[in-house]
Amino acid sequence: MKTYEISRLIMKYRIGNPFETDAVLQKGRECDKENIEYFQIEETEGFRLSYRMTPQDIIWGLGENQKGMNKRGGVYVSYCTDDPNHTPDKKSLYGAHNFFVVDGEEKFGVFIDYPSKVTFDIGFTHSEFLDITVEGKDFDLYILKGTSLREIVQQFLSLIGESYCPPKWAFGYQQSRWSYMNAEEVEKIVDSFLYYDIPCDAVYLDIDYMEKFKDFTVDDASFPNFEGFVKKIKDKGFRLVPIIDAGVKIEKGYDVYEEGIEKNYFCVDEKGEAFVAAVWPGRVHFPDFLNPEARRWFGLKYKGLIDWGIEGFWNDMNEPAIFYTNKELHKAVEKAKEAQNQNLDIYSYFELRDAFVGLLNNLKDYQDFYHKSEGKLVNHDKLHNLYGYNMTRAAAEAFEEIQPDKRFLMFSRASYIGAHRYGGIWTGDNHSWWEHLLLNVKMMSSLNMCGFLYSGADTGGFGGDVNPQLMIRWMQFSLFTPLFRNHSAMGTRRQEPFAFDEGTLHILRNIIRLRYALIPYIYSEFMRALLNRDVYMAPLAFHYDDERSRRVEDQLLVGDALMITPIYEENAGGRYVWIPEEMLLWKAVDYKNRSYQIYKKGNAYLEADMQETPIFIRKNHIVLLGKHGSSVEELCHDELEAIAFVDSKATYVYYDDDGTTKEYKNRQYKEVLIEIEKIKNDFQITIINKGNDKLKKISFEILDIQGNMTKKIVEVS
Ligand code: MIG
């Protein structure tokens, strides 16, 4: 792995002898741990670090977590957990992202590189204290300095390395469901998108495509001639994206099982035998993704599906989730036997019930198995948070070997800092609740700060039944997230766009088309963030440092030019917004018919009917859009439109590349520099084209501060 000299602004303190997580790419300069700035350190059973916050301090970050953008007031436990009920009191979700920024008079970032449990008590127990409890004695602590939140985040993103880059088609709309059960059902979905003329790039295969939930198999009865089917669907303009689970089914004759046993690639119990747990396919072994050989072996298994034409995957259950283990199940069954014919009192009954309920993701199980690392056995619990990360790494490293120059779609449920180099993440089993739309809004910028640029939530909600308006409002938000996928659980209301009434369908179609029209901007901004170690979605605080703006938690900056103000309340005909400086509002019903309104700095009530997506364009900024198409590959970006809000001068660098290879890493991409300058009562437009030979023409709509519009068409050569 390439390593870099550590920046002067980053202090690294090594405590004990940490396990190498590979979260960080820059090695080098270590500072004296007797002189750690900002924190009081106390050695306990592990370590406790305390920082006294000022009342003004905002604590940003912590990636995939509950509560606000400002993490004050909560307790967060980094221990990757499969919990499908994301109620506000939950302390752990699927990721472990131990990076945060203290933003007050003192500004600094903190990263705890420790692969097991870390607890962040941020003004919960004591309103002024930020207490970090590390449950072990070996970890690296990084303190990052900078003069602004943005600068600190950029330092961190440089420290952990360039984010994974998906293929361009993965910026299209994607349709999922647990599960489309067979080829006919998948084809019906695909045909419905075509029939209703709704753009879509991918349809997902959840666990039922497999034979008895066995990884890398395809059920022949429900998907006969899979290779031919993949091709048929691709010819219609869609990709199929199958799921891969962490657990390998124990079954005689199943090659993945047999090879794993033969080569000792599975995690082992204390007796040295392959550890047994029960999860999706039933009794399974867990591949030891911490062992590089096992990682390579498992990763190369994806090749079978790739050879059949698959170009993307999602990795599930890799916390790893455990439904039960024999040992704990046995205890519960014994308890039940004892209870038989006894006159249980209420508490004993509760205990009996909990013995079964508690089997799911029982923390004790994580202490019962081991990984092989450099010849030694390491208890899983000690590096729990690295499991999903290394499953994704297994896939990514194999893709690199199988087809080095191709970008595959890959995202995972569990993750750790560093996993962002290998894939994106989705945020797991949310619900069709308005609260989870808001949580999605708040979480996106925190994920970006931890490197997970390609991310998104199950749009519409996974659990529970969505209603038309929640579906619409959620789509109006997700159209801006890089991963834009509608996914829902078995047994819930269908939530494909055409599963709703005609009026709703019409609105949803327009929203999805708007997404496709905005791809020149969305992709350009995403790639710019990726290449410059920056974020794609940010809190207002990234650009506006006044107190009012810094406190806004339900609006986001998307790329450099846009601010979005999602509507997340039922039956709302609009919402209150904070406008941090003069902005231009475009209420998008569809992307073709546009009307604009200038908003002055201040508080305002924004009206937005169900069919309207409000989009604010920042002052002296430009947004580019094209036409929609039925898929990303269908988009033809020879003619673009630009909407600009210009007081003095606005510039935009429009980025594009081939969308499929890694040539961008060799600076093989095309840029078009666009500059609009106000000169007296006119606007002068300059375009410098560096290699985009597709682009022929840009039609401008330029609004000045009074709201006067100037239209211009510029030929590009
Ligand atoms: O026990 O594969 O988060 O997206 O649809 C549930 C079935 C297992 C959990 C994932 C979800 C997926 C589901 N999986």
Short mmCIF file of C-alpha atoms and ligand atoms in Angstrom, two decimals, residues 82 84 94 176-179 205-208 210 213 243 245 279-280 314 316-317 319 321 323 413 426-430 458 462 485 487-490, ligand 1:
data_model
loop_
_atom_site.label_atom_id
_atom_site.label_comp_id
_atom_site.label_asym_id
_atom_site.label_seq_id
_atom_site.Cartn_x
_atom_site.Cartn_y
_atom_site.Cartn_z
CA ASP A 82 -27.29 -5.22 12.76
CA PRO A 84 -33.25 -3.11 12.14
CA TYR A 94 -23.81 -0.70 11.11
CA SER A 176 -34.61 -2.79 -5.25
CA ARG A 177 -36.89 -4.98 -3.20
CA TRP A 178 -36.50 -7.92 -0.87
CA SER A 179 -36.97 -9.77 -3.18
CA LEU A 205 -31.36 -9.14 -6.64
CA ASP A 206 -31.86 -9.80 -2.95
CA ILE A 207 -31.12 -13.13 -1.25
CA ASP A 208 -33.80 -15.15 -3.04
CA MET A 210 -29.46 -17.66 -4.69
CA PHE A 213 -29.12 -18.41 0.16
CA ILE A 243 -26.44 -9.29 -2.94
CA ASP A 245 -23.90 -12.21 2.39
CA VAL A 279 -27.67 -16.37 9.85
CA TRP A 280 -29.29 -16.17 6.41
CA TRP A 314 -23.94 -5.15 -2.41
CA ASP A 316 -24.85 -7.56 3.45
CA MET A 317 -24.88 -9.02 6.97
CA GLU A 319 -21.17 -6.77 10.93
CA ALA A 321 -24.96 -10.33 11.86
CA PHE A 323 -29.26 -14.78 14.31
CA ARG A 413 -23.68 -2.41 5.05
CA TRP A 426 -25.97 2.19 2.36
CA THR A 427 -27.43 2.97 5.73
CA GLY A 428 -29.28 -0.27 6.34
CA ASP A 429 -32.75 -1.09 7.54
CA ASN A 430 -34.46 2.21 8.09
CA ASP A 458 -33.18 3.01 1.35
CA PHE A 462 -37.07 -0.34 4.20
CA ARG A 485 -31.88 3.49 -4.50
CA HIS A 487 -35.45 -0.53 -1.44
CA SER A 488 -38.05 -2.12 0.80
CA ALA A 489 -38.56 -5.19 2.93
CA MET A 490 -40.54 -8.29 2.35
O1 MIG B 1 -32.25 -10.26 7.57
O2 MIG B 1 -31.37 -9.75 2.38
O3 MIG B 1 -30.22 -4.69 5.32
O4 MIG B 1 -31.41 -4.56 2.79
O5 MIG B 1 -33.09 -6.67 2.04
C1 MIG B 1 -32.34 -9.28 6.60
C2 MIG B 1 -32.52 -9.33 3.04
C3 MIG B 1 -31.24 -9.39 5.60
C4 MIG B 1 -30.80 -7.00 5.48
C5 MIG B 1 -30.52 -5.85 4.57
C6 MIG B 1 -31.68 -5.63 3.65
C7 MIG B 1 -31.96 -6.87 2.86
C8 MIG B 1 -32.25 -8.04 3.82
N1 MIG B 1 -31.11 -8.22 4.72
#
